[in-house]
Short mmCIF file of C-alpha atoms (C1' of nucleotides) in Angstrom, two decimals:
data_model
loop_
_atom_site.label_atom_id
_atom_site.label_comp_id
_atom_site.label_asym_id
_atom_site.label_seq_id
_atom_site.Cartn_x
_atom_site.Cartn_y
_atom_site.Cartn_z
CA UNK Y 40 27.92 15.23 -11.82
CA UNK Y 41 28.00 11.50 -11.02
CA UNK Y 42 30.17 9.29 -12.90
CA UNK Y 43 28.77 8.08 -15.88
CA UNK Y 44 28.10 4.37 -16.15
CA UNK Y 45 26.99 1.56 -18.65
CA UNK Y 46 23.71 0.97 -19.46
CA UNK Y 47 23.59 -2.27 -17.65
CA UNK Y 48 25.06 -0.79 -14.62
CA UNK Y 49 23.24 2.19 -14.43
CA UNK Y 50 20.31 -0.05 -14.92
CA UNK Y 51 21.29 -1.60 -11.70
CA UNK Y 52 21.93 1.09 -10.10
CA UNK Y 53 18.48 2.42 -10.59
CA UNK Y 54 16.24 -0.78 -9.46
CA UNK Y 55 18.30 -0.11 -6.14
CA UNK Y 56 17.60 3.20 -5.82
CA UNK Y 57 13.83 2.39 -6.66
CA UNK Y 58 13.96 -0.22 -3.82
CA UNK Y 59 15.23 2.06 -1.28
CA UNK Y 60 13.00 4.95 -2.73
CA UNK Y 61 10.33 2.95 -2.24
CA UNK Y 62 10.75 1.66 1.52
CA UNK Y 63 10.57 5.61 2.16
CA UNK Y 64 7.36 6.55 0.46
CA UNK Y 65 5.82 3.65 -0.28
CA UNK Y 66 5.01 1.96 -4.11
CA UNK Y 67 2.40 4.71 -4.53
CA UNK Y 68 4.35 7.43 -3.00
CA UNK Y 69 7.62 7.12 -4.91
CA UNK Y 70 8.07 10.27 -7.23
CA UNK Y 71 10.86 10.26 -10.16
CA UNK Y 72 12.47 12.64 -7.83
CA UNK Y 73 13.00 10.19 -5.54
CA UNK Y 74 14.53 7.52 -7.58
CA UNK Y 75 16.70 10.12 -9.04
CA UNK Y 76 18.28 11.34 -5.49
CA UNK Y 77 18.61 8.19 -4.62
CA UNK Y 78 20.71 6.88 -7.53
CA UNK Y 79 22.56 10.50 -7.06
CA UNK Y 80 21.35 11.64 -10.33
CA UNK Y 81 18.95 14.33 -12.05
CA UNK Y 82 15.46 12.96 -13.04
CA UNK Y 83 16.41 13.12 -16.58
CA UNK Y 84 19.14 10.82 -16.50
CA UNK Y 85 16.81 8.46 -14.82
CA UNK Y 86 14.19 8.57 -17.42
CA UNK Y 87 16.72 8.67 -20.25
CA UNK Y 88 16.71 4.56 -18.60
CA UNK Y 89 13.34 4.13 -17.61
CA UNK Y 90 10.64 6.20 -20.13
CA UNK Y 91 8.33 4.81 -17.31
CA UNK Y 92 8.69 5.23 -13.91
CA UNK Y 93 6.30 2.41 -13.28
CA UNK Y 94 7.98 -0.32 -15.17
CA UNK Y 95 11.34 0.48 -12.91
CA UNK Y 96 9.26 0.24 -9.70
CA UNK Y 97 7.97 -3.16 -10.88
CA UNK Y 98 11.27 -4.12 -11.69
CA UNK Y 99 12.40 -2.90 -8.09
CA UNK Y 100 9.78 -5.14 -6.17
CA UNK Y 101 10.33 -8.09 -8.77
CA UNK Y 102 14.21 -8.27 -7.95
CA UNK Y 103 13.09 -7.66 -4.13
CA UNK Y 104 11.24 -10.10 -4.23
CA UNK Y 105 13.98 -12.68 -5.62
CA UNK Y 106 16.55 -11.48 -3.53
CA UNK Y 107 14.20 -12.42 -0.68
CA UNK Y 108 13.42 -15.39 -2.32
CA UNK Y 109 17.12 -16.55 -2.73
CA UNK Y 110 18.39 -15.91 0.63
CA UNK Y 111 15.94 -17.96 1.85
CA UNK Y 112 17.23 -20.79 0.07
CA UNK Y 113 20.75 -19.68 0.88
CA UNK Y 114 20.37 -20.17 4.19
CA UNK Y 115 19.03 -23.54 4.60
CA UNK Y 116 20.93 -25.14 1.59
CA UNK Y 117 24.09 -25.79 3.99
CA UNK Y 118 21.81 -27.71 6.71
CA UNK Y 119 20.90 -31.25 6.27
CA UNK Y 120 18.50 -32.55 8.71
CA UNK Y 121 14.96 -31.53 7.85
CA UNK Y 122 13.97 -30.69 11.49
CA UNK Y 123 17.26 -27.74 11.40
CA UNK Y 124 16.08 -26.91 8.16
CA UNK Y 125 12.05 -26.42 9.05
CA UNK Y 126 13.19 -24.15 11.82
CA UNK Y 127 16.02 -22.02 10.06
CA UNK Y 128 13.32 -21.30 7.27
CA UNK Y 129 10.74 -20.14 9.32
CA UNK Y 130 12.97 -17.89 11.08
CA UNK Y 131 14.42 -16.50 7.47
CA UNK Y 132 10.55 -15.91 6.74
CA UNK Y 133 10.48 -12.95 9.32
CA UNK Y 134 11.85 -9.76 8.87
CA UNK Y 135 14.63 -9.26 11.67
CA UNK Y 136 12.99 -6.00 13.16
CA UNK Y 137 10.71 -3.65 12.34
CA UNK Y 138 12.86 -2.11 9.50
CA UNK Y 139 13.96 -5.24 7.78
CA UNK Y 140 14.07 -3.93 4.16
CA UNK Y 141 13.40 -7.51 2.75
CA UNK Y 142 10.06 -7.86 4.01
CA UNK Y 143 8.92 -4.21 3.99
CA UNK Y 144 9.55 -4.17 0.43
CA UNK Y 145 7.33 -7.03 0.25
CA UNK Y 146 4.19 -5.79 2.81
CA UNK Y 147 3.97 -2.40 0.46
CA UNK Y 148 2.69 -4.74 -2.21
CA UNK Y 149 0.02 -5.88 -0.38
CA UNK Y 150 -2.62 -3.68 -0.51
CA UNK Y 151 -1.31 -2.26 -4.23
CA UNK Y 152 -1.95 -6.73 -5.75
CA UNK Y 153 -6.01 -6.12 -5.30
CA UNK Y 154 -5.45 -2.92 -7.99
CA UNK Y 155 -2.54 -4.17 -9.48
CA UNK Y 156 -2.51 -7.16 -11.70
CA UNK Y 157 1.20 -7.15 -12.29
CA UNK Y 158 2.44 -7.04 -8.61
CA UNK Y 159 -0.72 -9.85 -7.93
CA UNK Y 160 0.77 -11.75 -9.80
CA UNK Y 161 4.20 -11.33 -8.78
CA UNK Y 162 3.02 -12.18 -4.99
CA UNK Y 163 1.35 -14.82 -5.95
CA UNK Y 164 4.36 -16.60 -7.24
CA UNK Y 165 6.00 -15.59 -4.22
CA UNK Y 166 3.86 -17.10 -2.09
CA UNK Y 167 3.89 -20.20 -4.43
CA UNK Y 168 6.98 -20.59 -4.29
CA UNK Y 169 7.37 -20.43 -0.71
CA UNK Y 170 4.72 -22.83 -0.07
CA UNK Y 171 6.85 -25.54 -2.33
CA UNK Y 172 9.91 -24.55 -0.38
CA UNK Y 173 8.60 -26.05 2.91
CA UNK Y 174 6.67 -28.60 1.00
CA UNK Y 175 10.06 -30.05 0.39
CA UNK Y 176 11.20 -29.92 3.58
CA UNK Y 177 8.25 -31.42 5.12
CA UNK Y 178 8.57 -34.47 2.42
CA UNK Y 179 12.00 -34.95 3.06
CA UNK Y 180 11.11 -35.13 6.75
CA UNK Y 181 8.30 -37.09 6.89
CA UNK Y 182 10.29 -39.94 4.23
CA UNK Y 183 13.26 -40.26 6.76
CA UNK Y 184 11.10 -40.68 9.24
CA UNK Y 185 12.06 -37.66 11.09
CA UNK Y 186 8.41 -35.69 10.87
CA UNK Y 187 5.21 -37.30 11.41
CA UNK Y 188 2.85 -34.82 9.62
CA UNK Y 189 -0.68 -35.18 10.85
CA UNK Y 190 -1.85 -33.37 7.46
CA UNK Y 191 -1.22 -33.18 3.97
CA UNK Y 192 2.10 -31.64 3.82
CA UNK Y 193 0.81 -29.08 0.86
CA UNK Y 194 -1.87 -27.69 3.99
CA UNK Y 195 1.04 -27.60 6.47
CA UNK Y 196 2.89 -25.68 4.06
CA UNK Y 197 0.25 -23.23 2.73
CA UNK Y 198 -0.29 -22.07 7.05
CA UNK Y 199 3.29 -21.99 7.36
CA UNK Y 200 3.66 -19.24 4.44
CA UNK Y 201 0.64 -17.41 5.63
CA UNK Y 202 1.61 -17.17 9.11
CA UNK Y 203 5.10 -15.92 7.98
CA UNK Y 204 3.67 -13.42 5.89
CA UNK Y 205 1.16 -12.27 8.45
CA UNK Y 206 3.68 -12.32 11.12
CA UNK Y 207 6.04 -10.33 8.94
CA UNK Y 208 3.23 -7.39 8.78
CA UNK Y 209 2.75 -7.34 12.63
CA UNK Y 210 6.03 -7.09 13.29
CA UNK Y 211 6.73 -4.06 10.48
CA UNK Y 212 3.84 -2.17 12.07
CA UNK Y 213 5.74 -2.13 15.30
CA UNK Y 214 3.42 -4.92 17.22
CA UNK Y 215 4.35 -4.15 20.96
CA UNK Y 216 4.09 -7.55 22.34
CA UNK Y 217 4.54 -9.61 19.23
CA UNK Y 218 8.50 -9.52 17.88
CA UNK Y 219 10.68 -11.33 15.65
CA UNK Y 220 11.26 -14.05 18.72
CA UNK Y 221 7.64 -13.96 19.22
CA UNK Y 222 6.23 -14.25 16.17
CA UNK Y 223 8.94 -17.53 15.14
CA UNK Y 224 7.76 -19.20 18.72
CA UNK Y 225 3.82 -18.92 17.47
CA UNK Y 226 5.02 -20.43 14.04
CA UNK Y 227 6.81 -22.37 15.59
CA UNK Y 228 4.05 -24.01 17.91
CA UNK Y 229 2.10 -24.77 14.87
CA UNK Y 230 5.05 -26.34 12.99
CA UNK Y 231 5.61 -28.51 16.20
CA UNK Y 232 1.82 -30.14 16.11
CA UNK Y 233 1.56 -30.85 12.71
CA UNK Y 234 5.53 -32.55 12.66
CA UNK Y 235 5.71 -34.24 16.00
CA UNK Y 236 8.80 -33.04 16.14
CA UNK Y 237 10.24 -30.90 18.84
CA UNK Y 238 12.10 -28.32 16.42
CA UNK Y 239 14.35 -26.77 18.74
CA UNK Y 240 14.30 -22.47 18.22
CA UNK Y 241 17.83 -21.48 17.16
CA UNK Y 242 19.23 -18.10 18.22
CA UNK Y 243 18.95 -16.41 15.98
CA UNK F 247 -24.89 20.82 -7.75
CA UNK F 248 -25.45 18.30 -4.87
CA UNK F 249 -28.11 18.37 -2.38
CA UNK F 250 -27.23 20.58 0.75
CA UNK F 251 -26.72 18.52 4.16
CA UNK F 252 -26.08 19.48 7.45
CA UNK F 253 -22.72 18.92 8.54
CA UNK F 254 -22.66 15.56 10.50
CA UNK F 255 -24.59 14.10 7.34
CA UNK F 256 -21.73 15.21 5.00
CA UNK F 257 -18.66 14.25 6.91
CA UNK F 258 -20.16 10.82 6.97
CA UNK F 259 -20.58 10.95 3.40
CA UNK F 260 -17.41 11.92 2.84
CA UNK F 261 -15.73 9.33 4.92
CA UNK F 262 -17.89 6.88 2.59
CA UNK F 263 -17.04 8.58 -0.42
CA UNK F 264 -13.26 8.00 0.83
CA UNK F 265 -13.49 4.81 1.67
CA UNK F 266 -14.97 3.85 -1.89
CA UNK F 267 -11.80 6.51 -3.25
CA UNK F 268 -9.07 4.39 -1.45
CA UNK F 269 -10.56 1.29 -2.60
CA UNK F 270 -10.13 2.61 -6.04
CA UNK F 271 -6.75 4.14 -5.89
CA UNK F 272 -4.96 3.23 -3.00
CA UNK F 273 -4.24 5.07 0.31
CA UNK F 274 -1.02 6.73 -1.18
CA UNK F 275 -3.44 7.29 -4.25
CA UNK F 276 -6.33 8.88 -3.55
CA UNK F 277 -6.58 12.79 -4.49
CA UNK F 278 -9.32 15.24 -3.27
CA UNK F 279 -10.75 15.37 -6.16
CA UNK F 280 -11.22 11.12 -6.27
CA UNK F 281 -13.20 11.98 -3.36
CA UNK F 282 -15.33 15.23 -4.05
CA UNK F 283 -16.31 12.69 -7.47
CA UNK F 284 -16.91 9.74 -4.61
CA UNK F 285 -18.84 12.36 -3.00
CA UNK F 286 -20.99 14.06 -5.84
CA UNK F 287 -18.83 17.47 -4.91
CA UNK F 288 -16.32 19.68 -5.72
CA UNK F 289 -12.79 19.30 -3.97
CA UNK F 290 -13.41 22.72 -2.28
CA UNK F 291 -16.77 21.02 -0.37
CA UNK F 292 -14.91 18.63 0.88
CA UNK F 293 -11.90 20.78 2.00
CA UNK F 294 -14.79 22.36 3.67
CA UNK F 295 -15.52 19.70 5.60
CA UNK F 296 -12.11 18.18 6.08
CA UNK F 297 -8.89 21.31 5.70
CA UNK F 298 -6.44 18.15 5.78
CA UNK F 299 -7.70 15.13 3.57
CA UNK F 300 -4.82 13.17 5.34
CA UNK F 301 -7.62 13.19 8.20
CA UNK F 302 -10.42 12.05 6.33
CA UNK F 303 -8.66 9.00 5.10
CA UNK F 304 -7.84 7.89 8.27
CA UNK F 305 -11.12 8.81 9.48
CA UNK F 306 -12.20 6.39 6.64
CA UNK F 307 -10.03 3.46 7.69
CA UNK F 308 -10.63 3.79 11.31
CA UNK F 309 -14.52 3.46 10.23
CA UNK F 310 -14.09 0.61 8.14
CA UNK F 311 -12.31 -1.11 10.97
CA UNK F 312 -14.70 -0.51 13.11
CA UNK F 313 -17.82 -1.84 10.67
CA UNK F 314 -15.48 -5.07 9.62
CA UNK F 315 -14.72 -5.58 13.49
CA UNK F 316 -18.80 -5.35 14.53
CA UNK F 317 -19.78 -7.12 11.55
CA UNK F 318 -18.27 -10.13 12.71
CA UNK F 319 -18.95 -9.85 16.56
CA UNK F 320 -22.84 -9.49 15.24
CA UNK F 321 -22.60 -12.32 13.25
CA UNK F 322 -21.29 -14.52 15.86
CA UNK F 323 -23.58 -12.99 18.50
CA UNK F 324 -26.68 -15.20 17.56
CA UNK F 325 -24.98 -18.28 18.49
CA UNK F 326 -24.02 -20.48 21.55
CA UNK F 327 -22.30 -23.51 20.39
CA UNK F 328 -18.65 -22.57 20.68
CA UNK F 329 -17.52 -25.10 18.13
CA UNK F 330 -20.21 -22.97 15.83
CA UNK F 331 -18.96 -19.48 16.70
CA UNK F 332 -15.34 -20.70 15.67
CA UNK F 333 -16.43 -21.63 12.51
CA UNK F 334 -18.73 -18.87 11.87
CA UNK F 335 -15.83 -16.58 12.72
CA UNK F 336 -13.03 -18.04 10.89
CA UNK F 337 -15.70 -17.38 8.06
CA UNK F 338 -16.24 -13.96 8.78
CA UNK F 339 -12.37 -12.98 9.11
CA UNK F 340 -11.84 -13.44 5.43
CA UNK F 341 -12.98 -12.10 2.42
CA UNK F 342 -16.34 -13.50 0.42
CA UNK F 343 -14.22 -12.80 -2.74
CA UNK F 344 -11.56 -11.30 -4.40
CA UNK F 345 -13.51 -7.75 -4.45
CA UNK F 346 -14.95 -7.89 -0.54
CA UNK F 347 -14.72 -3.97 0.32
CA UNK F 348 -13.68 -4.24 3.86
CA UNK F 349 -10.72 -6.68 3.62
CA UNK F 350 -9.64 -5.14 0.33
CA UNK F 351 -9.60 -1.72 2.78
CA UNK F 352 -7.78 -3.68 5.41
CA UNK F 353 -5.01 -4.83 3.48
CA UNK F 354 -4.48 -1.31 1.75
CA UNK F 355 -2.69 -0.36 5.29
CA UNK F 356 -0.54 -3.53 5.56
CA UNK F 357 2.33 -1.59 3.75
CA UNK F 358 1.42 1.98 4.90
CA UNK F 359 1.51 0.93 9.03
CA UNK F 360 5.03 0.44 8.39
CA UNK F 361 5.83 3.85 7.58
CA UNK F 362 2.73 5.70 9.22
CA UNK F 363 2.14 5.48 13.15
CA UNK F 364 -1.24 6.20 12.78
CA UNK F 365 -2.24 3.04 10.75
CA UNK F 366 0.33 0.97 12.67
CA UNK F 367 -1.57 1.73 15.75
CA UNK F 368 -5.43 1.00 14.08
CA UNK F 369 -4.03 -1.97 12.85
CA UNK F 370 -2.13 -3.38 15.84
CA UNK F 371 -5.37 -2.66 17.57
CA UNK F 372 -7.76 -4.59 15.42
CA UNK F 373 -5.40 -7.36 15.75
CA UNK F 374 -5.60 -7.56 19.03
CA UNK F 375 -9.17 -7.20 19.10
CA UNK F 376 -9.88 -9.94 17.06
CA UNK F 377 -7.43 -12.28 19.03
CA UNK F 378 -9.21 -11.67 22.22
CA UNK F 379 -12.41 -12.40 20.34
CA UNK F 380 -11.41 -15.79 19.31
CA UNK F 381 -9.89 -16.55 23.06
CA UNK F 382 -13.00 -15.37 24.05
CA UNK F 383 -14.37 -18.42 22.20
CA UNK F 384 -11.86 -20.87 23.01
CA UNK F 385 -12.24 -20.15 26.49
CA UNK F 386 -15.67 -20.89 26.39
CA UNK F 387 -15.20 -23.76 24.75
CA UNK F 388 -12.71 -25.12 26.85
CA UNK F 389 -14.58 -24.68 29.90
CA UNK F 390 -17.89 -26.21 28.64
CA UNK F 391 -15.70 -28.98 27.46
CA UNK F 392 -16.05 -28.61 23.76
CA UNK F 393 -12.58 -28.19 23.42
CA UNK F 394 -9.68 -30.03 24.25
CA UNK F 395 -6.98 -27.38 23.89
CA UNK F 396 -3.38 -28.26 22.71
CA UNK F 397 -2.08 -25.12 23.25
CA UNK F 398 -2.28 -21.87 25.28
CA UNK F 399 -5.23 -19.89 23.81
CA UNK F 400 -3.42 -16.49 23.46
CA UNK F 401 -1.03 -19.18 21.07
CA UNK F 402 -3.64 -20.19 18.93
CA UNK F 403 -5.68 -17.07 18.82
CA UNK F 404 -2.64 -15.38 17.39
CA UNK F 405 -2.07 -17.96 15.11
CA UNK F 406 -5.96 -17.87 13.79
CA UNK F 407 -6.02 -14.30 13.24
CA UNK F 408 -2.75 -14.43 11.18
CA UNK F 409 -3.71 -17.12 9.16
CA UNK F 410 -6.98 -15.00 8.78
CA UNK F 411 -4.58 -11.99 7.48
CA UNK F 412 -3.05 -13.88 5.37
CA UNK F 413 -5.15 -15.92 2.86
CA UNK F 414 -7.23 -12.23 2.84
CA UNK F 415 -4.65 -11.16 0.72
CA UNK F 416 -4.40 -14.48 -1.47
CA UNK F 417 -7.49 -14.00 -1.69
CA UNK F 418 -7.77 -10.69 -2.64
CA UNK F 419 -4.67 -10.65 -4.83
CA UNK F 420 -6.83 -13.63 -7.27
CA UNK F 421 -4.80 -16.63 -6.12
CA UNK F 422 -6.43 -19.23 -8.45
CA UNK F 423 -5.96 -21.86 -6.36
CA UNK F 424 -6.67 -20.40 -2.75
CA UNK F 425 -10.18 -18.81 -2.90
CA UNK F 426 -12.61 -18.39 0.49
CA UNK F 427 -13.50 -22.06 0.57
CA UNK F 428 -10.02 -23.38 0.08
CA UNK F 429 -9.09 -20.49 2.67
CA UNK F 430 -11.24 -21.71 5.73
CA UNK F 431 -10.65 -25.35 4.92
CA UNK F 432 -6.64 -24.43 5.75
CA UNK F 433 -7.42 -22.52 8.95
CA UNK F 434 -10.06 -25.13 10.11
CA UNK F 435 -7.62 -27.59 9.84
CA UNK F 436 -5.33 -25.95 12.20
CA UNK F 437 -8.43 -25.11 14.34
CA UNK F 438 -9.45 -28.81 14.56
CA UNK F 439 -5.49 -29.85 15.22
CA UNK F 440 -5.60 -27.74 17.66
CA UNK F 441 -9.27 -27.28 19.40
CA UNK F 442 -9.43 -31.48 18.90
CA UNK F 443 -13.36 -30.67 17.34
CA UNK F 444 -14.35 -31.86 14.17
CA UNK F 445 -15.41 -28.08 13.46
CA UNK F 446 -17.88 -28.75 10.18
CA UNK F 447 -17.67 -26.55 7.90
CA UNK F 448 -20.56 -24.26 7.35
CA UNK F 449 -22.15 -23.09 4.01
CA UNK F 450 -21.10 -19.11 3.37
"C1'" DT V 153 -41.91 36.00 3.56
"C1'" DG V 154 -37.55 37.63 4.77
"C1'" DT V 155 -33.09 37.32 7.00
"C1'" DG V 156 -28.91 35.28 8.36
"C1'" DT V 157 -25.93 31.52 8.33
"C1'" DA V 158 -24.02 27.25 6.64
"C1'" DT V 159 -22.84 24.94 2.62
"C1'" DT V 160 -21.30 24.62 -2.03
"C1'" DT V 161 -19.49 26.17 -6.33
"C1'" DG V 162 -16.20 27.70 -9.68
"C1'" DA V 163 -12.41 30.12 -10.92
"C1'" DA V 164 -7.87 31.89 -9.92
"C1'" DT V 165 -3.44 30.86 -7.99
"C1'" DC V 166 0.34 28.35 -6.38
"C1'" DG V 167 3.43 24.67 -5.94
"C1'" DT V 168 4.90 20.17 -7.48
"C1'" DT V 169 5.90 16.64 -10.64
"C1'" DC V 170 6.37 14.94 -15.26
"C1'" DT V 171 8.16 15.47 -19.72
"C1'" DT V 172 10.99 17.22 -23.32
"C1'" DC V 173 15.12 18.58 -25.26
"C1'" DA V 174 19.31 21.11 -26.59
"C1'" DA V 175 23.77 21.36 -24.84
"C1'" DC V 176 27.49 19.30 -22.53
"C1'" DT V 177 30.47 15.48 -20.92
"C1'" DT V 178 32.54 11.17 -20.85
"C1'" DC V 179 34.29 7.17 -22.78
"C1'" DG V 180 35.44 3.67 -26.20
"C1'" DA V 181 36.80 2.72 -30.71
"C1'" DT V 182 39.66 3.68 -34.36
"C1'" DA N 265 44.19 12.48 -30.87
"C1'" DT N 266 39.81 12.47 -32.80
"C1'" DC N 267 35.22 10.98 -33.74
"C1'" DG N 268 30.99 9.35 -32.54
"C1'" DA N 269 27.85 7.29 -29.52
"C1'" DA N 270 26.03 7.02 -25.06
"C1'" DG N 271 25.00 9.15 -20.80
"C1'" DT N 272 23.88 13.18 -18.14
"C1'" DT N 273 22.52 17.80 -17.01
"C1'" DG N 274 19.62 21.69 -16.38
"C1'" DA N 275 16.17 24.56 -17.90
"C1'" DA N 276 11.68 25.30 -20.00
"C1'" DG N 277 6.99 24.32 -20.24
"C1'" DA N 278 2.98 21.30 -19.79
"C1'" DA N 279 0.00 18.93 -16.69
"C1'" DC N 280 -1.83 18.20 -12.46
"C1'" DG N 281 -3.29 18.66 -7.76
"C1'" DA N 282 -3.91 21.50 -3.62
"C1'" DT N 283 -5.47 25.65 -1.81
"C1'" DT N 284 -7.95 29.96 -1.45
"C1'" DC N 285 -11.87 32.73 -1.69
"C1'" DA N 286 -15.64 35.65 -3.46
"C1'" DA N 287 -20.01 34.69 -5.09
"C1'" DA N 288 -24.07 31.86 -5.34
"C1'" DT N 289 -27.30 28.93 -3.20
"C1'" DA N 290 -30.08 26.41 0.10
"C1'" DC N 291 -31.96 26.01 4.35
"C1'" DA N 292 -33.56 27.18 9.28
"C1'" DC N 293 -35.92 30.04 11.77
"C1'" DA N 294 -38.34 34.01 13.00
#
DNA sequence: TGTGTATTTGAATCGTTCTTCAACTTCGAT
DNA sequence: ATCGAAGTTGAAGAACGATTCAAATACACA
């Protein structure tokens, strides 16, 4: 038997499992049994948390999706000059490899937002979000001088997201030609144009 | 009980009748019996027809690919100006609405390629069919001196058909700010950044 | 018109997953 | 230490979907 645990830990627990149940059959795929071996427990004990499987699964994509979310952040709150800062976040937009659990997570919603009003919505926000993220960045830029946006920094911003996003799904489905390195040079090529600003790649 | 048809008749029924199914419930979704009801049949007609319904849906996808991917190659095909096929194209690479049938089918793989060779390969390919399809156009345009490049075409052929990818599922997942107007307005303006064309913007 | 074959049905069966629940275990509170 | 509540198990059964197949039907062709 597995050690018992509190609620809120178990809870925990459980919208991990989900999450990693998930990347291996997909949001549509997932079975209680799943979740439950996952967790290392009995699909009882499971239920005896979630009464419905589909609330946990939405709970698993909506802390995905923040976790995501807040890494991104994370990684470009230490830099200061806007140029680092435009390049660092495009990179943290792309999954590292073809198994990057971050943005696979994210891609499986996809297709299931056009059927799903919950997970729309939570992709939607997402993307929202994200598009505000670089909005600052681009305003910060262009104010110190340091960009010189040819277009209205909410555009910019908007392409930058959905070239992230598409990039992320090429690279998941195993694109031969088009990588991680690949796909942040494109991005990158667009990002230069519309900043006139060199934005050196970082390794990554 | 449903009209009789020969064999090639019903199997491309049935890969209708699954294409409407997946719509409906999702590639991980979809049970024989969503499309035997597609289909006006009984599940054992179609297991008739197709022993492993695994086949028919990617039968189904591959033909939807195919239909979205000649659709716009047709539509295209009746005109010369370059500067007009790149608009007409960017057009015809995203969804007319939220509902639109063949990107809604599209984006159903985005999460499944990851974990299914099959679909990564059908969509890898369509990909890189459409990217050659809009160099096609640059090239031309380029070399009647339409265009004035900024960039390698491969670069912003990539970058088109992403951006493409990308607002199709905005679009489809009801953003209620980005719908197929705002949509082409974002990738023209890349387009125009890039192509140095004023690129009007047709009337869908 | 009759015959043979291809197609379809409908029902039976099998396996899988969900759901329920009584019994058991663990842990915290007293 | 004991009690009680919370968490977990495991088994039973209900629901569902896939699969099989004999029987019925429709059609082509002679």
């Amino acid at each position: 038997m597995s050690a018992r645990k509190s609620r809120a830990d178990r809870r925990v627990d459980l919208i991990e499992a989900a999450r990693r149940a998930i990347l291996r059959h997909g949001t549509q795929g997932v079975h209680l049994n799943h979740v439950a071996e996952e967790a290392g427990l009995t699909s009882g004990a499971v239920l005896y948390h979630y009464p419905d499987l589909s609330e946990l699964l939405v709970e698993a994509h909506h802390a995905g999706m923040e976790r995501f979310y807040e890494q991104r952040l994370k990684r470009v709150a230490r830099l200061s000059d806007p140029a680092e800062k435009l390049v660092v976040t495009i990179r943290s937009g792309l999954p590292v490899g073809p198994d990057d659990p971050g943005v696979r997570l994210l891609n499986e919603l996809g297709g299931a937002a056009a059927r799903n009003r919950v997970y729309a919505v939570l992709l939607t926000t997402l993307y929202d979000r994200q598009v505000a993220m670089y909005q600052s960045i681009l305003d910060m830029g262009a104010a110190l001088g340091v960009f010189a946006l040819t277009e209205d920094p909410v555009v910019i911003s908007r392409n930058l997201v959905a070239l992230e996003d598409a990039y992320g799904y090429r690279i998941t489905a195993r694109h031969p030609v088009i990588g991680p390195d690949e796909a942040a040079e494109l991005i990158l090529s667009y990002a230069r144009t519309v900043t006139g600003h060199a934005l050196a790649a970082v390794a990554h």
